[in-house]
């Protein structure tokens, strides 16, 4: 079965760190752009970051709201993408979804989504 | 990068057609043809309905169609069905190689 499974969410205090993982299965992981999108309770979607394939340089992009605090990475040998979140703020509280580009090397639309992992930043 | 602008809500009766607009700027929607639309039902992950302005992924009904003019994109749903009810989000690639979403539109099928 083709799927994405997030893990690593939880309750964390402001200023602390958390690392999210996204394990892919059922498809060849390496050629795909992987992205994180978050959604606050009752709110809209907010794109967070994406990482291109190694063949495309493995380069990364970030939303302004997380740039300098979050780092996205990937381990193709484990079919897993990561989101390292540092200096967390209360406004980072959200459900974090892992997503995959619709086609190989495609970074503009995402056809596969995990069920999400909840991150709560609170003292 | 500011969020794209969508109406907060739209509604329609079964069988009717509705249009959801998504307004951006010359730095996003007006800069390329990489507009996508997602449908989200409560408690579920979003589902891609349209990519590259007017392309449907495999398995998406042809009742869903997209278009773009200038800095505004639109999603049209024809032959409205009860299961179409939910939240719809547009997104666009930007000049800065990032992505931006709209605030979302709640579709109610009367």
Coordinates of N, CA, C and O in Angstrom, one line a residue, chain A residues 10-16 18 38 69-70 85 87-94 96 118-123:
Chain A
X10 N 4.0 16.0 19.5 CA 3.7 15.9 21.0 C 3.7 17.3 21.6 O 3.6 18.3 20.9
X11 N 3.7 17.3 22.9 CA 3.6 18.6 23.7 C 5.1 19.0 24.0 O 5.8 18.2 24.5
X12 N 5.4 20.2 23.7 CA 6.7 20.7 24.0 C 6.6 22.2 24.4 O 5.7 22.9 24.1
X13 N 7.6 22.6 25.3 CA 7.6 23.9 25.8 C 8.1 24.9 24.8 O 9.0 24.6 23.9
X14 N 7.7 26.2 24.8 CA 8.3 27.2 23.9 C 9.8 27.2 24.1 O 10.3 27.1 25.2
X15 N 10.4 27.4 22.9 CA 11.9 27.5 22.9 C 12.6 26.1 22.8 O 13.8 26.1 22.5
X16 N 11.8 25.0 23.0 CA 12.4 23.7 22.8 C 12.4 23.2 21.4 O 11.9 23.9 20.5
X18 N 11.9 19.8 18.5 CA 11.1 18.5 18.2 C 11.5 18.1 16.8 O 11.7 19.0 16.0
X38 N 1.3 22.5 7.5 CA 0.7 22.4 8.8 C -0.7 23.1 8.8 O -1.0 23.9 7.9
X69 N 14.6 28.4 11.7 CA 14.3 27.7 12.9 C 14.0 26.2 12.6 O 14.3 25.3 13.4
X70 N 13.5 25.9 11.4 CA 13.2 24.6 11.0 C 14.2 24.1 9.9 O 14.6 24.9 9.1
X85 N 12.6 20.9 14.2 CA 11.9 22.2 14.6 C 12.6 22.7 15.9 O 12.5 22.0 16.9
X87 N 13.6 26.2 18.5 CA 13.1 27.5 19.0 C 11.6 27.6 18.7 O 11.1 28.6 18.2
X88 N 10.9 26.5 19.1 CA 9.5 26.5 18.9 C 8.7 27.6 19.6 O 9.0 28.0 20.7
X89 N 7.7 28.1 18.9 CA 6.8 29.1 19.4 C 5.4 28.6 19.6 O 5.0 27.6 18.9
X90 N 4.6 29.3 20.4 CA 3.2 28.8 20.5 C 2.5 28.8 19.2 O 1.6 28.0 19.0
X91 N 2.8 29.7 18.3 CA 2.1 29.8 17.0 C 2.5 28.7 16.1 O 2.0 28.5 15.0
X92 N 3.5 27.8 16.5 CA 3.8 26.6 15.7 C 2.8 25.5 16.0 O 2.9 24.4 15.4
X93 N 2.0 25.6 17.0 CA 1.0 24.6 17.3 C 0.1 24.3 16.2 O -0.6 25.2 15.6
X94 N 0.1 23.1 15.7 CA -0.7 22.7 14.5 C -0.6 21.2 14.3 O 0.3 20.5 14.9
X96 N 0.7 18.7 11.7 CA 1.8 18.7 10.6 C 1.6 17.5 9.7 O 1.6 16.4 10.1
X118 N 0.4 15.7 15.5 CA 0.0 17.0 16.2 C 1.2 17.5 17.0 O 1.8 16.7 17.8
X119 N 1.5 18.8 16.9 CA 2.5 19.4 17.6 C 1.8 20.5 18.5 O 1.1 21.4 17.9
X120 N 2.0 20.5 19.8 CA 1.5 21.5 20.7 C 2.6 22.1 21.4 O 3.4 21.5 22.1
X121 N 2.7 23.4 21.2 CA 3.8 24.2 21.9 C 3.1 25.0 23.0 O 2.4 26.0 22.8
X122 N 3.4 24.6 24.3 CA 2.7 25.3 25.4 C 3.6 25.1 26.6 O 4.2 24.1 26.8
X123 N 3.5 26.1 27.5 CA 4.2 26.0 28.8 C 3.3 25.4 29.9 O 3.8 25.1 31.0

